Coordinates of C-alpha atoms in Angstrom, one line a residue:
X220 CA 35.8 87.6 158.2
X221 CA 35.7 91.0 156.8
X222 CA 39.3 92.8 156.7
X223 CA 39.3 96.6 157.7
X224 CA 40.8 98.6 155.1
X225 CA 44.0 100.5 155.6
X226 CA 43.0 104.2 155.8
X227 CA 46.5 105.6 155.0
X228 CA 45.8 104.0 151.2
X229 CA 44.2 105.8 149.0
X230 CA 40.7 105.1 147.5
X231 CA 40.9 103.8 143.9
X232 CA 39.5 106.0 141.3
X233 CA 36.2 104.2 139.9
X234 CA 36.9 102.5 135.8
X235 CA 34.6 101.0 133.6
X236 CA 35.0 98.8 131.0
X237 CA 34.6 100.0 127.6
X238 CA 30.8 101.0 126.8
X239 CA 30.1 102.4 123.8
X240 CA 27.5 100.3 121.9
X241 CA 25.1 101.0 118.8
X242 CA 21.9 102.1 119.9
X243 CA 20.5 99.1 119.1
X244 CA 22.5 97.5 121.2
X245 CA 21.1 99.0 124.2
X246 CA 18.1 96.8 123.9
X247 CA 20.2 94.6 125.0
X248 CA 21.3 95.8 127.6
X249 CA 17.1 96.3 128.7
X250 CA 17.1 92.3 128.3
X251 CA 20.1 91.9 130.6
X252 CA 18.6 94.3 133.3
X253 CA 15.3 92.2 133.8
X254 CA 17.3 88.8 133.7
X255 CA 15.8 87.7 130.2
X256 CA 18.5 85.9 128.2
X257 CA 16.7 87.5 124.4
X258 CA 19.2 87.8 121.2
X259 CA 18.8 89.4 117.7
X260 CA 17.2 87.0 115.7
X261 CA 16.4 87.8 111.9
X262 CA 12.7 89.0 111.3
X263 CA 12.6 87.4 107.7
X264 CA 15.0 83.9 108.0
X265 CA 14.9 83.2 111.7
X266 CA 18.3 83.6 112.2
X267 CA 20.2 84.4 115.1
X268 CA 22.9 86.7 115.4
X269 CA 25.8 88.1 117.9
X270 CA 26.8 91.0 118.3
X271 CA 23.5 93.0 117.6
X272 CA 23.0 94.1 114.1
X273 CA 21.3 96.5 112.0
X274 CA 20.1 94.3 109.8
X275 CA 20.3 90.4 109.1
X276 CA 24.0 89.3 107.3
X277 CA 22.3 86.8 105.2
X278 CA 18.5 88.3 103.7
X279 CA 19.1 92.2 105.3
X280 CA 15.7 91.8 106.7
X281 CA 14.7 94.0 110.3
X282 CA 16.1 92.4 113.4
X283 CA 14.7 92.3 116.5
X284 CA 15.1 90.3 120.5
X285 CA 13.9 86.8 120.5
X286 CA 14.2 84.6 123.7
X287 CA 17.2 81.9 123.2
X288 CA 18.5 78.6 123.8
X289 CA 21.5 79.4 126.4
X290 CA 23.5 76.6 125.5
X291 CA 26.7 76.4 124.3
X292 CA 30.5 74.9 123.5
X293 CA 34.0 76.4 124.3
X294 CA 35.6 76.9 121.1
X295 CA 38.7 78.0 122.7
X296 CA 39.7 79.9 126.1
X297 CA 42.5 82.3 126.9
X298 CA 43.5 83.9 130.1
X299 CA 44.6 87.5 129.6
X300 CA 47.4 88.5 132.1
X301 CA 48.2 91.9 131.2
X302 CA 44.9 93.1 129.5
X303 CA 45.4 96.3 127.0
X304 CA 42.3 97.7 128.8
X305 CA 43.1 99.7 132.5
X306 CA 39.7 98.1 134.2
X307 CA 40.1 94.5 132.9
X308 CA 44.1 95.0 134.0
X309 CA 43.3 96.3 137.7
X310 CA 41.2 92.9 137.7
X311 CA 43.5 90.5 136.1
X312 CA 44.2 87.4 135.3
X313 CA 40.7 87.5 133.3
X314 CA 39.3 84.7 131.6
X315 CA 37.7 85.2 128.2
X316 CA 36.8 82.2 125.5
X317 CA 34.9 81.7 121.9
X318 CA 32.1 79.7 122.1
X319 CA 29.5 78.2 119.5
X320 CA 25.9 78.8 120.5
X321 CA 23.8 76.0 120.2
X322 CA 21.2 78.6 118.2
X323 CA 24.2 79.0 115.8
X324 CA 26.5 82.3 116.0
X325 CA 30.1 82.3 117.5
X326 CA 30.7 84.7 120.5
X327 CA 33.5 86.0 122.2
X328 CA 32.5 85.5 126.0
X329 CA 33.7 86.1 129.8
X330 CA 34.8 83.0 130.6
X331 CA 34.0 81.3 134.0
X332 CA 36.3 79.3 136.4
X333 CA 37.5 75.5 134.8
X334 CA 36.2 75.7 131.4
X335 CA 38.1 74.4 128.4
X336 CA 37.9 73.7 124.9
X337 CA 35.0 70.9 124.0
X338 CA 33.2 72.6 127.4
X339 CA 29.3 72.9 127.1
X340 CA 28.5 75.9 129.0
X341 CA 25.3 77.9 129.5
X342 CA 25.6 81.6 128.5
X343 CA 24.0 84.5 130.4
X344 CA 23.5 87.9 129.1
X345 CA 24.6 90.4 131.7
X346 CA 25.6 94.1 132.9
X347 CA 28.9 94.8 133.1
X348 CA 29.9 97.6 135.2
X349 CA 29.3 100.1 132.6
X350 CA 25.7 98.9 131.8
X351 CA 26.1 97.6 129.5
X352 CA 25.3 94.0 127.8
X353 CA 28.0 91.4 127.9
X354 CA 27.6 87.3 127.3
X355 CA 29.1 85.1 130.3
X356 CA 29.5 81.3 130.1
X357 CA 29.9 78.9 132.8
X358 CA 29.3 75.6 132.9
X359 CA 25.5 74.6 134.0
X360 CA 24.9 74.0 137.3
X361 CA 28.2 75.8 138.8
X362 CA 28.2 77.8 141.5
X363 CA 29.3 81.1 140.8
X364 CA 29.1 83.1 143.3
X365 CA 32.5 82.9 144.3
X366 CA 33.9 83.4 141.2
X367 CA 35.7 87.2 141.1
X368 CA 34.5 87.5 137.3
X369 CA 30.9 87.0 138.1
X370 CA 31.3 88.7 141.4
X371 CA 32.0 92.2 139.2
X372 CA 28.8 92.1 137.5
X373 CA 26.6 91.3 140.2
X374 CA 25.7 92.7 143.5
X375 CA 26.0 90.1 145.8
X376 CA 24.8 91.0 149.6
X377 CA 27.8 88.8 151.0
X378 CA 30.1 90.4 153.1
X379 CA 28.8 93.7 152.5
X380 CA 27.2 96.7 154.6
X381 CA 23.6 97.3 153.5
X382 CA 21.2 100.2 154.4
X383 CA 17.7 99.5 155.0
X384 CA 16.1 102.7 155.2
X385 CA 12.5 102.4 156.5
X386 CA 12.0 99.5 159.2
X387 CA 8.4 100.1 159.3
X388 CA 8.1 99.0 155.5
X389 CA 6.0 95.5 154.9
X390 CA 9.2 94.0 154.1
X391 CA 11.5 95.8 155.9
X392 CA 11.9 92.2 158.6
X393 CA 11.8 89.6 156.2
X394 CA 14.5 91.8 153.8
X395 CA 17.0 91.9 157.2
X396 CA 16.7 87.9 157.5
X397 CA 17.3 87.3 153.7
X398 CA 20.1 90.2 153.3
X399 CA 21.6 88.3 156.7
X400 CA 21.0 84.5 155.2
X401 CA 23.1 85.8 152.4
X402 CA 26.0 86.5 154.6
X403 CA 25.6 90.6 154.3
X404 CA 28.7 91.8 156.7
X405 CA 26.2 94.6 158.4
X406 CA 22.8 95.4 158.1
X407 CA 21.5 98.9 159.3
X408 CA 17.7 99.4 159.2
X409 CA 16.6 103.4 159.4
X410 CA 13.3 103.8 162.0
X411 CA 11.5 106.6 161.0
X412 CA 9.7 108.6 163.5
X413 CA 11.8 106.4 166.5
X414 CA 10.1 107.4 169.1
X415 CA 7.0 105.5 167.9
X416 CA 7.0 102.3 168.5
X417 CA 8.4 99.4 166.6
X418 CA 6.2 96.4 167.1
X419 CA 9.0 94.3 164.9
X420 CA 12.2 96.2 167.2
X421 CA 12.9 92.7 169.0
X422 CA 12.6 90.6 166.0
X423 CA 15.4 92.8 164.4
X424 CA 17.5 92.9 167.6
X425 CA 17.0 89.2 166.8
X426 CA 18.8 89.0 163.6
X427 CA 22.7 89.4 163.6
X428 CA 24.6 91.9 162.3
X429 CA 21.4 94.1 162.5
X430 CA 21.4 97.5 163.7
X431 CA 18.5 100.0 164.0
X432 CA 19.3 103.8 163.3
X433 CA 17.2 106.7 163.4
X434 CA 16.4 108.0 160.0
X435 CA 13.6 109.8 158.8
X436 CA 13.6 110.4 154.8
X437 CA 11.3 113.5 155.1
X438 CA 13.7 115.5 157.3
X439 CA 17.2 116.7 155.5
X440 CA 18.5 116.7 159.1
X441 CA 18.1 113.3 160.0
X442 CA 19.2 112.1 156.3
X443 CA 22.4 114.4 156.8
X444 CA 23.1 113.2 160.2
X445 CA 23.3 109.5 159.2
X446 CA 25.0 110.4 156.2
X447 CA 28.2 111.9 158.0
X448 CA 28.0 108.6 160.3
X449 CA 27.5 105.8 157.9
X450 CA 27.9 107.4 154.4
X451 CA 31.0 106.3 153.2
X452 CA 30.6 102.2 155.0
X453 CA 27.3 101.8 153.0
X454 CA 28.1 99.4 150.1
X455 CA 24.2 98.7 149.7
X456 CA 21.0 101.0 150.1
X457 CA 18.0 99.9 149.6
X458 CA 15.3 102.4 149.8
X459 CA 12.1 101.0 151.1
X460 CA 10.5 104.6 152.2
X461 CA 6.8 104.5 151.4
X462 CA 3.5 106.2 152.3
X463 CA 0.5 104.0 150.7
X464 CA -2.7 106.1 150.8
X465 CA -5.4 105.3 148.5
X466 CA -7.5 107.8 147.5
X467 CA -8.7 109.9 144.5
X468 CA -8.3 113.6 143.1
X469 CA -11.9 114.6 144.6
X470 CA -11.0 112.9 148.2
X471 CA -11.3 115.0 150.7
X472 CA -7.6 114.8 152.0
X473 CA -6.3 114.2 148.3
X474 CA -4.0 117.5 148.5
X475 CA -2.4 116.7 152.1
X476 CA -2.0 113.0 151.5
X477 CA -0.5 113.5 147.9
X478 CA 1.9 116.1 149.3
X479 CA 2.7 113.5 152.0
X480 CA 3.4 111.0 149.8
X481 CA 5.5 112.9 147.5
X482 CA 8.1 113.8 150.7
X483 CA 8.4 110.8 151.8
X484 CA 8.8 108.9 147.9
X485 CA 10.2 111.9 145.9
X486 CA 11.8 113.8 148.2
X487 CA 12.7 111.4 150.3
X488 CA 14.5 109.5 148.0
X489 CA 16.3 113.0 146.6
X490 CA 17.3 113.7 150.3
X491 CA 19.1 110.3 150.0
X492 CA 20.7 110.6 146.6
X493 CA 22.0 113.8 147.3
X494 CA 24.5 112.7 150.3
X495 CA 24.6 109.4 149.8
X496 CA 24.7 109.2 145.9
X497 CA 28.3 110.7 145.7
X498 CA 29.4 108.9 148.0
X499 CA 28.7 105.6 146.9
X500 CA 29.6 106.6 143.8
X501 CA 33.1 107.7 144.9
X502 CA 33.6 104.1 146.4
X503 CA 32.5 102.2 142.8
X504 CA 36.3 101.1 142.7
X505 CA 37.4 100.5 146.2
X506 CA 38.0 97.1 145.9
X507 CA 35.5 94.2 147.7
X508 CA 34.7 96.8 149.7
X509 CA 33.3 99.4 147.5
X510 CA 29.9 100.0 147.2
X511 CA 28.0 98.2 144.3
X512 CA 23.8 98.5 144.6
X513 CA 20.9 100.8 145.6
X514 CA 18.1 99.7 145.4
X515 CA 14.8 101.6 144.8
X516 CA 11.7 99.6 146.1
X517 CA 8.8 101.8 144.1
X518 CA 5.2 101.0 142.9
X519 CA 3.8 100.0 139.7
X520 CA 1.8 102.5 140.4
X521 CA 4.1 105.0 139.1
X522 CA 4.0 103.2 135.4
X523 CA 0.6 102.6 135.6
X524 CA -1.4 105.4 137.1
X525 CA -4.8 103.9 139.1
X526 CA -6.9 107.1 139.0
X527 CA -8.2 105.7 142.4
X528 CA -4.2 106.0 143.9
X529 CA -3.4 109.5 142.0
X530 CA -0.9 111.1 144.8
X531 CA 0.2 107.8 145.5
X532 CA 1.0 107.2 141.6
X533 CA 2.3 110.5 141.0
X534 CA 4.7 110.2 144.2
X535 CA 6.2 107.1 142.5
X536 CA 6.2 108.5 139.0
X537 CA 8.2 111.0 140.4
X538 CA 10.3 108.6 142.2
X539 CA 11.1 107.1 138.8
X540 CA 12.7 110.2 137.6
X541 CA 14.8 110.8 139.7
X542 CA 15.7 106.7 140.2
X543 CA 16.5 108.0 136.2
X544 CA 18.9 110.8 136.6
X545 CA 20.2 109.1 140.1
X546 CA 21.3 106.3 138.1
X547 CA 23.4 108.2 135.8
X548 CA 25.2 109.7 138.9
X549 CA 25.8 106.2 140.2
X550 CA 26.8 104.5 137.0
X551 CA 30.3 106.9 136.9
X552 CA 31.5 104.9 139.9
X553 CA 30.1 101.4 138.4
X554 CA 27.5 101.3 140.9
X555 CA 24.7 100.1 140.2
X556 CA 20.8 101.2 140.4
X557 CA 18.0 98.5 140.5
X558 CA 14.2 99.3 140.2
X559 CA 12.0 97.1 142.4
X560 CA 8.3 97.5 140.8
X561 CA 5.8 96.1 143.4
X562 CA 1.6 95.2 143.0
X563 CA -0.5 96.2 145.9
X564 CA 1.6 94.8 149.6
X565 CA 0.0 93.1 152.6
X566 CA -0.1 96.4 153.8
X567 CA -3.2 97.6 155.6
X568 CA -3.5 100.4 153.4
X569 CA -4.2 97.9 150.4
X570 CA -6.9 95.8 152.1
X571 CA -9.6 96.6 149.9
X572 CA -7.5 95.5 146.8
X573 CA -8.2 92.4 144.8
X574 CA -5.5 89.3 145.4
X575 CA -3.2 88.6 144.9
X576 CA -1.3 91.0 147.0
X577 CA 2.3 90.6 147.5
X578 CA 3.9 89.9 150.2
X579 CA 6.7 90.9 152.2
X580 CA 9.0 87.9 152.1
X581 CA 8.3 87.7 147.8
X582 CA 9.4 90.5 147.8
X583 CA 13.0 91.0 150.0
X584 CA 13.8 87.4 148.4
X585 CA 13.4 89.1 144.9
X586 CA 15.4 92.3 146.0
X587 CA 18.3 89.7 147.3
X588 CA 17.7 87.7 143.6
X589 CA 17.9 90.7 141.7
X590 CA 21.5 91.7 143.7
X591 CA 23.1 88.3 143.1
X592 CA 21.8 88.5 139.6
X593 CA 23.0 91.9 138.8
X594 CA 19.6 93.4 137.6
X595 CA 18.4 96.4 136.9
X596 CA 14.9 96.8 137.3
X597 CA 12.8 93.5 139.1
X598 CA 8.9 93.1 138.9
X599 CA 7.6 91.7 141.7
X600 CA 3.8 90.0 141.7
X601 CA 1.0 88.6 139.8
X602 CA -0.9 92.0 139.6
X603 CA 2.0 94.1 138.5
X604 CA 3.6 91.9 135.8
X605 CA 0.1 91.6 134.2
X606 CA -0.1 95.6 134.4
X607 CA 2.8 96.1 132.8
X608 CA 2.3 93.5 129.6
X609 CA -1.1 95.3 129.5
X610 CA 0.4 99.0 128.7
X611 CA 2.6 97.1 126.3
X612 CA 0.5 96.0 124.7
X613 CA -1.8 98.3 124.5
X614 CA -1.8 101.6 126.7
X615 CA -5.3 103.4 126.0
X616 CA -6.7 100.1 126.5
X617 CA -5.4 99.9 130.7
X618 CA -6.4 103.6 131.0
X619 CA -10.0 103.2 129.9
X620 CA -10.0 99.5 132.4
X621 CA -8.1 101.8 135.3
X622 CA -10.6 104.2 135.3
X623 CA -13.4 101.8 135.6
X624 CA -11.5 100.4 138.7
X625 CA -10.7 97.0 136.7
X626 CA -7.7 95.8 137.4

């Protein structure tokens, strides 16, 4: 059961834990966002190393991320009482160990519940609440999700109050039931346009814990409104506002749709970061009940601009600078912004797209993944992971193919 928090106290002041890293190191910390567990590993000897260097230690040659084995044994653990560090100290006892990789460097680790010396634990590469990348070892197959340690770099749904903020979204439904399976404390779903009708308003009402609220992204007004209501419970957001609509520069409603589109993805999503940024952002510190996630569900669209979807794709480009300058805003209260990059939905507006499409349960079950994971930016379908390898690999090659409407 949630416990109300005393409103005489007074609301922590957010703290990170240290970040300053080499800028190599921050390619690490783009591994630990997308969930892959990739180390520096020698270009010349094969080597693997920890922390990330400039060059190899044993032949100097380049060093670059290679996918690892994430096995490993407790050298030795320690449980730091009085850490020197003010963020690790307003969190203690904190449990930290060495550990011997089974690919071969030691590492100094967090250190998950019941592990001792002569452990074997398997290590995960993580975002602390700075953002940056930090090993944790536990042993295989343990639950964590009760664990405080883990709990601080992830963004677990569970007894927390999530905004939803466009019910009419494909997977707006199916994102309420996975957000409530995971034991989310409230869930309030925004209805744009509410005097419409909802043909999913009962299957909500069936859910508990859910609440429908009138919220329209496209109107500062209605943003406001909810704001002053709901801004400072809101641990979660997750923006699902979208306006699909096919269509090239020479269409004939190209100009109104595009400008459509860019209200309700651009500015929609300013409107929200703009009263409900700073206020989540404020809250970073409060505790178990301070706000952790939002969650920006955008198109791949915006990476990868379809010259057949080019308001569409500009809306979401746009949508991805801001999610940008957003997440530097939210990352001073350790809160955390996660990129959702979606192929073509079961919406209507994508029936003449080639399969596979995704659909709306893939992806609120990879929103709620991505949370208890801690990520930072989740692809989500067939279509769009194969986009994005494509401009990877090879960027003039996917414009030329885009163009000639191959996907």
């Amino acid at each position: 059961m949630r416990i109300k928090k005393n409103p005489v106290l007074r609301t922590r002041r957010p703290l990170l834990p240290p970040g300053a890293r080499s800028r190599a190191a921050h390619l690490l910390a783009a591994a630990a966002g997308q969930g892959r567990f990739d180390l520096p590993c020698c270009t010349g000897c094969g080597r693997f190393a920890w922390p990330m260097p400039e060059l190899c230690a044993a032949c100097l040659s380049e060093v670059a991320l290679k996918p690892a084995p994430t096995g490993a044994t407790v050298i030795s653990a320690t449980t730091a009482e009085v850490p020197a560090d003010s963020y690790f100290r307003e969190r203690a006892p904190w449990r930290v160990g060495l550990v011997q990789m089974d690919c071969g460097p030691q590492a100094v680790v967090h250190l998950g519940p019941d592990c001792a010396p002569g452990d074997k634990v398997a290590l995960s590469l993580m975002l602390d609440r700075a953002g940056q990348a930090v090993l944790f070892a536990a042993k295989k197959g343990q639950a964590m999700t009760a664990d405080p340690q883990w709990h601080e770099m992830t963004a677990n749904p569970r007894d927390r109050r999530v905004l939803i903020t466009d019910a009419r979204h494909v997977a707006a439904l199916p994102l309420a039931c996975a957000l409530a399976k995971a034991g989310a404390a409230a869930i309030l779903v925004g209805v744009p346009e509410d005097w419409k009708p909802l043909p999913t308003r009962e299957a909500f009402a069936a859910i508990p814990g859910v609440s429908l609220l009138p919220l329209d992204v496209i109107s500062d007004r209605s943003v406001e409104d909810l704001a002053r209501d709901i801004g400072g419970k809101v641990e979660i957001l997750i923006n699902t506002a979208d306006l699909p609509r096919p269509g090239g520069l020479g269409a004939p409603a190209a100009a109104a749709e595009a400008r459509q589109a860019m209200e309700v993805v651009a500015f929609g999503l300013m409107r929200l970061a703009r009263v409900f940024g700073p206020a989540m952002a404020g809250r970073g510190a409060d505790g178990d009940k301070g706000a952790v996630a939002w969650v920006n569900v955008a198109s791949v669209f915006g990476r990868v601009h379809a010259p057949g979807l080019a308001g569409y794709g500009a809306a979401h480009a746009a949508a991805l600078a801001y999610g940008q300058a957003l997440r530097a805003d939210l990352a001073q209260g350790g809160v955390r912004l996660m990129t959702v990059l979606s192929g073509p939905t079961e919406d209507d507006w994508f029936q003449t797209f080639p399969q596979p499409k995704v659909g709306g349960s893939a992806l609120a079950n990879a929103i709620v993944s991505g949370l208890m994971k801690g990520l930072e930016e989740v692809v989500v379908g067939d279509l769009a992971r194969d986009l994005l390898d494509r401009l990877a690999e090879n960027p003039k090659a996917v414009e030329r193919e885009l163009a000639q409407g191959r996907f």
